[in-house]
CSV table of C-alpha atoms in Angstrom, one decimal:
chain,number,residue,atom,x,y,z
L,1,MET,CA,203.4,256.2,244.6
L,2,GLU,CA,201.5,254.0,242.1
L,3,SER,CA,200.8,250.4,242.9
L,4,ARG,CA,199.2,247.4,241.3
L,5,TRP,CA,196.6,245.4,243.1
L,6,THR,CA,197.9,242.5,245.3
L,7,GLY,CA,194.7,240.6,245.9
L,8,GLN,CA,191.0,240.7,246.4
L,9,GLU,CA,190.2,244.1,248.0
L,10,TYR,CA,186.5,244.3,247.3
L,11,ASP,CA,184.2,241.3,247.1
L,12,PRO,CA,180.8,242.1,245.5
L,13,HIS,CA,179.7,238.5,246.2
L,14,ALA,CA,180.0,238.9,250.0
L,15,HIS,CA,176.7,238.6,251.9
L,16,GLU,CA,175.0,241.9,252.6
L,17,ASP,CA,172.3,243.2,254.8
L,18,PHE,CA,170.7,246.6,254.6
L,19,ASP,CA,173.7,248.4,256.3
L,20,THR,CA,176.8,246.4,255.4
L,21,PRO,CA,177.4,247.8,251.9
L,22,HIS,CA,177.8,251.3,253.3
L,23,GLN,CA,180.1,250.1,256.1
L,24,VAL,CA,182.3,248.4,253.5
L,25,PHE,CA,182.3,251.6,251.3
L,26,ALA,CA,183.3,253.7,254.3
L,27,ASP,CA,186.2,251.4,255.1
L,28,LEU,CA,187.3,251.5,251.5
L,29,ARG,CA,187.2,255.3,251.3
L,30,ALA,CA,189.4,255.5,254.4
L,31,LYS,CA,191.9,252.7,253.6
L,32,CYS,CA,191.7,251.8,249.9
L,33,PRO,CA,189.6,254.3,247.9
L,34,VAL,CA,190.4,252.7,244.6
L,35,ALA,CA,190.1,248.9,245.2
L,36,HIS,CA,190.5,245.9,243.0
L,37,SER,CA,188.2,242.9,242.7
L,38,ASP,CA,188.8,239.5,241.0
L,39,ALA,CA,185.0,239.1,240.4
L,40,PHE,CA,183.4,239.4,237.0
L,41,GLY,CA,186.7,239.0,235.2
L,42,GLY,CA,188.4,241.7,237.3
L,43,PHE,CA,187.6,245.3,237.9
L,44,TRP,CA,188.5,248.4,239.9
L,45,ILE,CA,186.0,250.3,242.1
L,46,ALA,CA,186.3,254.0,242.9
L,47,THR,CA,184.6,255.0,246.1
L,48,ARG,CA,185.5,258.7,246.8
L,49,HIS,CA,183.3,261.5,245.5
L,50,ALA,CA,186.2,263.5,244.1
L,51,ASP,CA,187.5,260.6,242.0
L,52,ILE,CA,184.1,259.6,240.7
L,53,LYS,CA,183.2,263.2,239.9
L,54,ALA,CA,186.5,263.7,238.0
L,55,ILE,CA,185.9,260.6,235.9
L,56,LEU,CA,182.4,261.6,235.0
L,57,ASP,CA,183.6,265.1,234.1
L,58,ASP,CA,186.3,263.7,231.6
L,59,PRO,CA,184.5,261.6,228.9
L,60,ALA,CA,187.5,262.2,226.6
L,61,GLU,CA,189.7,260.1,228.8
L,62,PHE,CA,187.1,257.8,230.5
L,63,THR,CA,185.0,256.1,227.8
L,64,THR,CA,181.7,254.2,228.0
L,65,THR,CA,182.4,252.4,224.7
L,66,VAL,CA,184.5,249.6,226.2
L,67,ARG,CA,182.7,248.9,229.5
L,68,ASN,CA,179.8,250.9,231.0
L,69,VAL,CA,178.6,248.7,233.8
L,70,VAL,CA,180.0,246.0,236.1
L,71,PRO,CA,179.2,243.2,235.8
L,72,GLY,CA,179.1,243.3,232.0
L,73,ALA,CA,176.9,240.4,230.8
L,74,SER,CA,175.7,241.8,227.5
L,75,ALA,CA,176.3,239.6,224.5
L,76,THR,CA,174.1,241.8,222.2
L,77,GLY,CA,174.7,245.0,220.2
L,78,ARG,CA,175.5,248.5,221.1
L,79,ARG,CA,172.8,250.5,222.9
L,80,PRO,CA,173.0,254.3,222.7
L,81,PRO,CA,173.3,256.7,224.3
L,82,LEU,CA,175.0,254.8,227.1
L,83,HIS,CA,177.3,252.8,224.9
L,84,LEU,CA,178.5,255.8,222.9
L,85,ASP,CA,180.6,258.8,223.8
L,86,PRO,CA,179.9,262.4,222.7
L,87,PRO,CA,179.4,263.5,220.0
L,88,GLU,CA,178.1,260.2,218.7
L,89,HIS,CA,175.7,259.8,221.6
L,90,THR,CA,174.3,263.3,221.3
L,91,PRO,CA,171.5,262.8,218.7
L,92,TYR,CA,170.0,259.9,220.8
L,93,ARG,CA,170.3,261.9,224.0
L,94,ARG,CA,168.6,265.0,222.5
L,95,ALA,CA,165.7,262.8,221.2
L,96,ILE,CA,165.2,261.3,224.6
L,97,ASP,CA,165.3,264.7,226.3
L,98,ARG,CA,162.8,266.0,223.8
L,99,ALA,CA,160.2,263.5,224.9
L,100,LEU,CA,160.9,264.4,228.6
L,101,GLY,CA,160.2,268.1,228.3
L,102,ALA,CA,158.1,270.2,230.6
L,103,SER,CA,154.8,269.6,228.7
L,104,ARG,CA,155.3,265.8,228.7
L,105,LEU,CA,156.1,265.8,232.5
L,106,ALA,CA,153.1,268.0,233.2
L,107,ALA,CA,150.9,265.5,231.3
L,108,ILE,CA,152.3,262.5,233.0
L,109,GLU,CA,152.0,263.7,236.6
L,110,PRO,CA,148.3,262.9,237.0
L,111,VAL,CA,149.0,259.5,235.4
L,112,ILE,CA,151.6,258.8,238.0
L,113,GLU,CA,149.2,259.9,240.7
L,114,ARG,CA,146.6,257.4,239.5
L,115,HIS,CA,149.0,254.5,239.3
L,116,VAL,CA,150.4,255.3,242.8
L,117,ALA,CA,146.9,255.5,244.3
L,118,MET,CA,145.8,252.2,242.6
L,119,LEU,CA,148.8,250.3,243.7
L,120,LEU,CA,148.9,251.7,247.3
L,121,ASP,CA,145.1,251.1,247.8
L,122,SER,CA,145.6,247.4,246.9
L,123,TYR,CA,148.8,247.1,248.9
L,124,ILE,CA,147.4,248.7,252.1
L,125,ALA,CA,144.1,246.8,251.9
L,126,ALA,CA,146.2,243.6,252.0
L,127,GLY,CA,148.0,244.9,255.1
L,128,GLY,CA,151.3,245.1,253.4
L,129,GLY,CA,153.5,242.3,252.0
L,130,ASP,CA,156.6,242.6,249.9
L,131,PHE,CA,156.8,246.4,249.1
L,132,VAL,CA,159.0,245.9,246.1
L,133,GLU,CA,156.8,243.3,244.4
L,134,GLY,CA,153.5,245.0,245.4
L,135,PHE,CA,154.5,248.6,244.7
L,136,GLY,CA,158.1,249.5,243.9
L,137,SER,CA,158.4,247.2,240.8
L,138,PRO,CA,155.0,247.7,239.1
L,139,LEU,CA,155.0,251.5,239.5
L,140,PRO,CA,157.8,252.3,237.0
L,141,ALA,CA,156.5,249.6,234.6
L,142,LEU,CA,153.1,251.3,234.5
L,143,LEU,CA,154.8,254.7,234.2
L,144,PHE,CA,157.0,253.6,231.3
L,145,ALA,CA,153.9,252.0,229.7
L,146,ASP,CA,152.3,255.4,229.6
L,147,TRP,CA,155.4,257.2,228.4
L,148,PHE,CA,155.9,254.7,225.6
L,149,GLN,CA,152.1,254.4,225.1
L,150,LEU,CA,152.1,250.6,225.2
L,151,ASN,CA,149.1,248.5,225.0
L,152,PRO,CA,148.1,246.2,228.0
L,153,ASP,CA,149.8,243.1,226.6
L,154,GLN,CA,153.0,245.0,225.9
L,155,THR,CA,152.9,246.5,229.4
L,156,ASP,CA,152.6,243.1,231.0
L,157,LEU,CA,155.4,241.7,228.9
L,158,LEU,CA,157.7,244.7,229.8
L,159,TRP,CA,157.1,244.3,233.5
L,160,ARG,CA,157.5,240.5,233.6
L,161,THR,CA,160.6,240.5,231.3
L,162,ALA,CA,162.3,243.4,233.2
L,163,LYS,CA,161.9,241.5,236.5
L,164,ASP,CA,163.4,238.3,234.9
L,165,PHE,CA,166.2,240.4,233.5
L,166,VAL,CA,167.1,241.9,236.8
L,167,LYS,CA,167.0,238.6,238.6
L,168,ALA,CA,169.2,237.0,235.9
L,169,TRP,CA,171.6,239.9,236.1
L,170,GLU,CA,172.0,239.6,239.9
L,171,ALA,CA,172.7,235.8,239.5
L,172,PHE,CA,175.1,236.6,236.7
L,173,ASP,CA,173.2,234.1,234.6
L,174,VAL,CA,174.4,235.1,231.1
L,175,ALA,CA,172.0,232.8,229.3
L,176,ALA,CA,169.0,234.1,231.2
L,177,VAL,CA,170.1,237.7,230.7
L,178,SER,CA,170.5,237.1,227.0
L,179,LYS,CA,167.0,235.5,226.8
L,180,ALA,CA,165.3,238.3,228.6
L,181,SER,CA,167.3,240.9,226.6
L,182,GLU,CA,166.2,239.4,223.3
L,183,ILE,CA,162.5,239.6,224.4
L,184,LEU,CA,163.1,243.3,225.1
L,185,TYR,CA,164.8,243.8,221.7
L,186,ASP,CA,161.7,242.2,220.1
L,187,LEU,CA,159.5,244.7,221.9
L,188,ALA,CA,161.7,247.5,220.8
L,189,ARG,CA,161.5,246.4,217.2
L,190,ASP,CA,157.7,246.1,217.4
L,191,LEU,CA,157.5,249.6,218.8
L,192,ILE,CA,159.8,251.1,216.1
L,193,ALA,CA,157.8,249.4,213.3
L,194,THR,CA,154.5,250.6,214.7
L,195,ARG,CA,155.8,254.2,215.1
L,196,ARG,CA,157.3,254.2,211.6
L,197,ALA,CA,153.9,253.3,210.2
L,198,ALA,CA,152.0,255.7,212.4
L,199,PRO,CA,154.2,258.3,214.2
L,200,LEU,CA,153.1,260.0,217.3
L,201,ASP,CA,153.9,263.5,218.6
L,202,PRO,CA,157.7,263.4,219.1
L,203,GLU,CA,157.3,265.9,222.0
L,204,PHE,CA,155.5,263.1,223.9
L,205,ASP,CA,156.6,259.8,222.5
L,206,PRO,CA,160.3,258.7,222.8
L,207,VAL,CA,160.2,256.3,219.9
L,208,SER,CA,158.7,258.9,217.5
L,209,SER,CA,161.3,261.4,218.8
L,210,LEU,CA,164.1,259.0,218.0
L,211,LEU,CA,162.7,258.3,214.5
L,212,ALA,CA,162.6,262.0,213.8
L,213,ALA,CA,166.2,262.6,214.9
L,214,THR,CA,169.1,262.8,212.6
L,215,ASP,CA,172.9,262.6,213.0
L,216,ALA,CA,175.5,265.4,212.4
L,217,TYR,CA,175.1,264.9,208.6
L,218,ASP,CA,171.3,265.1,208.7
L,219,ASN,CA,170.9,261.4,208.1
L,220,PRO,CA,168.3,259.3,210.0
L,221,LEU,CA,169.7,257.3,212.9
L,222,PRO,CA,170.6,253.7,212.0
L,223,HIS,CA,167.8,251.2,212.5
L,224,GLU,CA,169.7,248.7,214.7
L,225,MET,CA,171.1,251.6,216.9
L,226,LEU,CA,167.5,252.8,217.3
L,227,VAL,CA,166.5,249.3,218.4
L,228,GLY,CA,169.3,249.2,220.9
L,229,CYS,CA,168.4,252.7,222.2
L,230,VAL,CA,164.8,251.8,222.8
L,231,ARG,CA,165.8,248.5,224.4
L,232,GLN,CA,168.2,250.4,226.7
L,233,ILE,CA,165.6,252.9,227.8
L,234,LEU,CA,163.0,250.1,228.5
L,235,VAL,CA,165.4,248.5,231.0
L,236,VAL,CA,167.2,251.3,232.7
L,237,GLY,CA,164.1,253.0,234.0
L,238,LEU,CA,162.7,249.9,235.6
L,239,VAL,CA,165.8,248.7,237.5
L,240,ALA,CA,166.6,251.5,240.0
L,241,PRO,CA,163.2,252.7,241.2
L,242,PRO,CA,162.2,249.4,243.0
L,243,VAL,CA,165.5,249.3,244.8
L,244,PHE,CA,165.3,253.0,245.8
L,245,LEU,CA,161.7,252.8,246.9
L,246,GLY,CA,162.5,249.7,248.9
L,247,SER,CA,165.3,251.5,250.7
L,248,VAL,CA,163.0,254.4,251.5
L,249,ALA,CA,160.4,252.0,252.9
L,250,VAL,CA,163.0,250.4,255.2
L,251,HIS,CA,164.1,253.8,256.4
L,252,LEU,CA,160.6,254.9,257.2
L,253,ALA,CA,159.9,251.6,259.1
L,254,ARG,CA,163.0,252.1,261.1
L,255,HIS,CA,162.3,255.8,261.8
L,256,PRO,CA,158.6,256.2,262.5
L,257,ASP,CA,159.3,259.7,263.9
L,258,LEU,CA,160.5,260.9,260.5
L,259,ALA,CA,157.3,259.4,258.9
L,260,GLU,CA,155.2,261.3,261.4
L,261,GLN,CA,157.2,264.5,260.7
L,262,LEU,CA,156.7,264.2,257.0
L,263,ARG,CA,153.0,263.4,257.4
L,264,ALA,CA,152.6,266.6,259.4
L,265,ALA,CA,154.7,268.7,257.0
L,266,PRO,CA,154.2,267.4,253.4
L,267,ASP,CA,155.9,270.6,252.2
L,268,GLN,CA,159.2,268.8,253.2
L,269,ILE,CA,158.6,265.9,250.8
L,270,ASP,CA,160.8,267.4,248.1
L,271,ALA,CA,163.7,267.8,250.5
L,272,ALA,CA,163.2,264.3,251.9
L,273,VAL,CA,163.3,262.8,248.4
L,274,GLU,CA,166.6,264.5,247.7
L,275,GLU,CA,168.2,263.3,250.9
L,276,PHE,CA,166.9,259.8,250.3
L,277,LEU,CA,168.5,259.9,246.9
L,278,ARG,CA,171.8,260.8,248.5
L,279,LEU,CA,171.5,258.3,251.3
L,280,TYR,CA,170.1,255.4,249.3
L,281,THR,CA,171.6,255.8,245.8
L,282,PRO,CA,170.8,252.5,244.1
L,283,TYR,CA,173.9,252.3,241.9
L,284,ARG,CA,177.4,251.0,242.5
L,285,GLY,CA,178.3,249.6,239.1
L,286,PHE,CA,178.2,252.1,236.3
L,287,ALA,CA,181.6,252.0,234.8
L,288,ARG,CA,184.2,253.6,232.6
L,289,THR,CA,187.5,252.6,231.1
L,290,THR,CA,190.6,254.8,230.6
L,291,ARG,CA,191.8,255.4,227.1
L,292,ASN,CA,195.4,256.1,228.0
L,293,GLY,CA,196.0,254.6,231.4
L,294,VAL,CA,195.8,256.7,234.6
L,295,GLU,CA,197.0,256.9,238.2
L,296,LEU,CA,194.0,257.1,240.4
L,297,GLY,CA,194.0,256.9,244.2
L,298,GLY,CA,197.6,255.7,244.1
L,299,ARG,CA,196.8,252.8,241.8
L,300,ARG,CA,197.9,252.3,238.2
L,301,ILE,CA,195.0,251.5,236.0
L,302,GLU,CA,195.7,250.4,232.4
L,303,PRO,CA,193.6,251.0,229.3
L,304,GLY,CA,190.6,248.7,229.0
L,305,GLU,CA,190.4,247.8,232.7
L,306,PRO,CA,186.9,248.5,234.0
L,307,ILE,CA,186.4,251.1,236.7
L,308,ALA,CA,183.1,250.7,238.6
L,309,LEU,CA,181.9,254.1,239.9
L,310,ALA,CA,180.3,253.5,243.3
L,311,TYR,CA,177.8,256.4,243.4
L,312,ALA,CA,176.3,255.0,246.6
L,313,SER,CA,179.7,255.4,248.2
L,314,ALA,CA,180.4,258.9,246.8
L,315,ASN,CA,177.1,260.1,248.2
L,316,ARG,CA,178.2,259.2,251.8
L,317,ASP,CA,181.7,260.6,251.4
L,318,GLU,CA,182.7,262.3,254.7
L,319,ALA,CA,184.9,264.8,252.7
L,320,VAL,CA,181.7,266.2,251.0
L,321,PHE,CA,178.7,265.4,253.3
L,322,GLU,CA,178.8,266.1,257.1
L,323,ALA,CA,177.6,263.2,259.1
L,324,PRO,CA,177.0,261.3,255.9
L,325,ASP,CA,175.1,258.4,257.4
L,326,GLU,CA,172.5,260.7,259.0
L,327,PHE,CA,169.2,261.7,257.3
L,328,ARG,CA,169.1,265.5,257.4
L,329,LEU,CA,166.2,267.4,255.8
L,330,ASP,CA,168.2,270.7,255.9
L,331,ARG,CA,171.4,269.5,254.3
L,332,ALA,CA,172.6,272.5,252.4
L,333,ASN,CA,174.7,270.7,249.8
L,334,VAL,CA,172.4,267.8,249.2
L,335,ARG,CA,172.4,268.6,245.4
L,336,ASP,CA,176.1,267.7,245.3
L,337,HIS,CA,175.0,264.0,245.3
L,338,LEU,CA,175.7,261.9,242.2
L,339,ALA,CA,172.6,259.7,242.4
L,340,PHE,CA,171.8,260.5,238.7
L,341,GLY,CA,175.4,260.5,237.6
L,342,ARG,CA,177.0,263.6,236.0
L,343,GLY,CA,178.2,264.8,232.7
L,344,PRO,CA,177.0,263.8,229.2
L,345,HIS,CA,175.6,260.5,230.5
L,346,ARG,CA,173.7,262.0,233.5
L,347,CYS,CA,170.3,260.3,233.8
L,348,ALA,CA,168.0,261.6,231.1
L,349,GLY,CA,164.9,260.6,233.2
L,350,MET,CA,165.9,262.3,236.4
L,351,ALA,CA,163.1,264.9,236.4
L,352,MET,CA,160.5,262.2,235.8
L,353,ALA,CA,162.1,260.0,238.5
L,354,ARG,CA,162.0,262.8,241.0
L,355,MET,CA,158.3,263.3,240.2
L,356,GLU,CA,157.7,259.6,240.6
L,357,PHE,CA,159.5,259.4,243.9
L,358,ARG,CA,157.9,262.6,245.3
L,359,ILE,CA,154.3,261.4,244.5
L,360,ALA,CA,155.1,257.9,245.8
L,361,LEU,CA,156.4,259.2,249.1
L,362,ARG,CA,153.7,261.7,249.6
L,363,GLU,CA,150.9,259.2,249.0
L,364,LEU,CA,152.5,256.4,251.0
L,365,LEU,CA,152.7,258.6,254.0
L,366,ALA,CA,149.2,260.1,253.5
L,367,ARG,CA,147.5,256.7,253.1
L,368,THR,CA,149.2,255.0,256.0
L,369,ARG,CA,149.3,255.6,259.8
L,370,SER,CA,152.1,253.0,260.4
L,371,ILE,CA,154.8,251.2,258.5
L,372,ALA,CA,156.7,248.3,260.1
L,373,LEU,CA,159.2,245.7,258.9
L,374,ALA,CA,157.7,242.2,258.9
L,375,GLY,CA,160.9,240.2,258.4
L,376,ASP,CA,164.4,240.4,256.9
L,377,VAL,CA,165.0,242.3,253.7
L,378,ARG,CA,166.9,240.7,250.8
L,379,MET,CA,169.5,242.7,249.0
L,380,SER,CA,170.3,243.1,245.4
L,381,GLY,CA,173.6,242.2,243.8
L,382,MET,CA,175.9,244.4,241.8
L,383,PRO,CA,175.4,246.7,239.9
L,384,GLU,CA,172.6,247.8,242.2
L,385,VAL,CA,172.8,248.3,246.0
L,386,GLY,CA,169.7,248.1,248.1
L,387,PRO,CA,166.8,245.7,248.8
L,388,VAL,CA,164.8,243.7,246.3
L,389,TYR,CA,162.5,242.2,249.0
L,390,VAL,CA,161.0,244.4,251.7
L,391,PRO,CA,158.3,242.7,253.8
L,392,LEU,CA,156.1,245.2,255.6
L,393,ASN,CA,153.1,245.4,257.8
L,394,VAL,CA,151.2,248.6,257.1
L,395,ALA,CA,148.0,250.2,258.5
L,396,GLY,CA,145.9,252.5,256.5
L,397,ALA,CA,145.3,256.1,257.6
């Protein structure tokens, strides 16, 4: 029987430590799999793998054009491809995919290796510190600087502004979010103007690829939509990796036996990355809205009401993953996880992200002989889930 919500069933503002979000999700999956929250103007949160998968597989009913993330603090324009449904989103997505092909990934792999080595050498020489600030945050900023072929000043601006953006988002400081967002919009406009004047290879440069793209009628993509798309890419690739890498570092510090196992068997790194992605998915806030109204998990959801998709909960769903809170290198169905989403809005950068995480984990283990927590971690707020501050003591190999 359908029912409407009768109070606050999920509180994203509740204090969290490293383990409590997953305990809350497990309780919701068992007792209230589609829960309501009064926060951020009100939203639903789906926690079961089957429900989230069904939503992601039905973009005709569940649109991103109304609300695509919870909380929704944007006061600026539309940013494809995330803010558009198929087929409108498709030219933007194809252009991004083009600049992430096999040849581009092969070229960027040694670049990632250099950045990882440089950052880890400095971090380990200092004996550790905040792993997110010292390694997890600058790594994707440097990677994106290479992908977008930014100059040093643009790279520094991107990293600093992205950090300010994330902190403001977590505090739900709309004014600060808008300020940081506008700086990123200005960077996007500068990049587009530069590439219009001097295009680069669209197989390697995402901005040049977008400028070369056309819509279904063979028209160039609208300028302001291109600006929004570049702005979207600049942010989305910098938010999740620091949270995810911070979670991995906490797990390794808690489980030194696993760290030793992976040091002795680096051929298991790929499997470890996939299981870490399942176990520590850094998203719980990507959202959809129903066009026609639906019954989901025994709840009636009306058109326009945001539904947050808790990927982190789906990936620990007991109905899909045996002993879901355990780390298992031999998990046969690990690729059923939703860490990168699913459907037309599945993460365009997932191949590059996997490469980034694989190299980071391999080199972290190879260059250290011990990793230990040096204090309490500090957790992110919605839409992410995971640590934004991870103090470690590390000893070099």
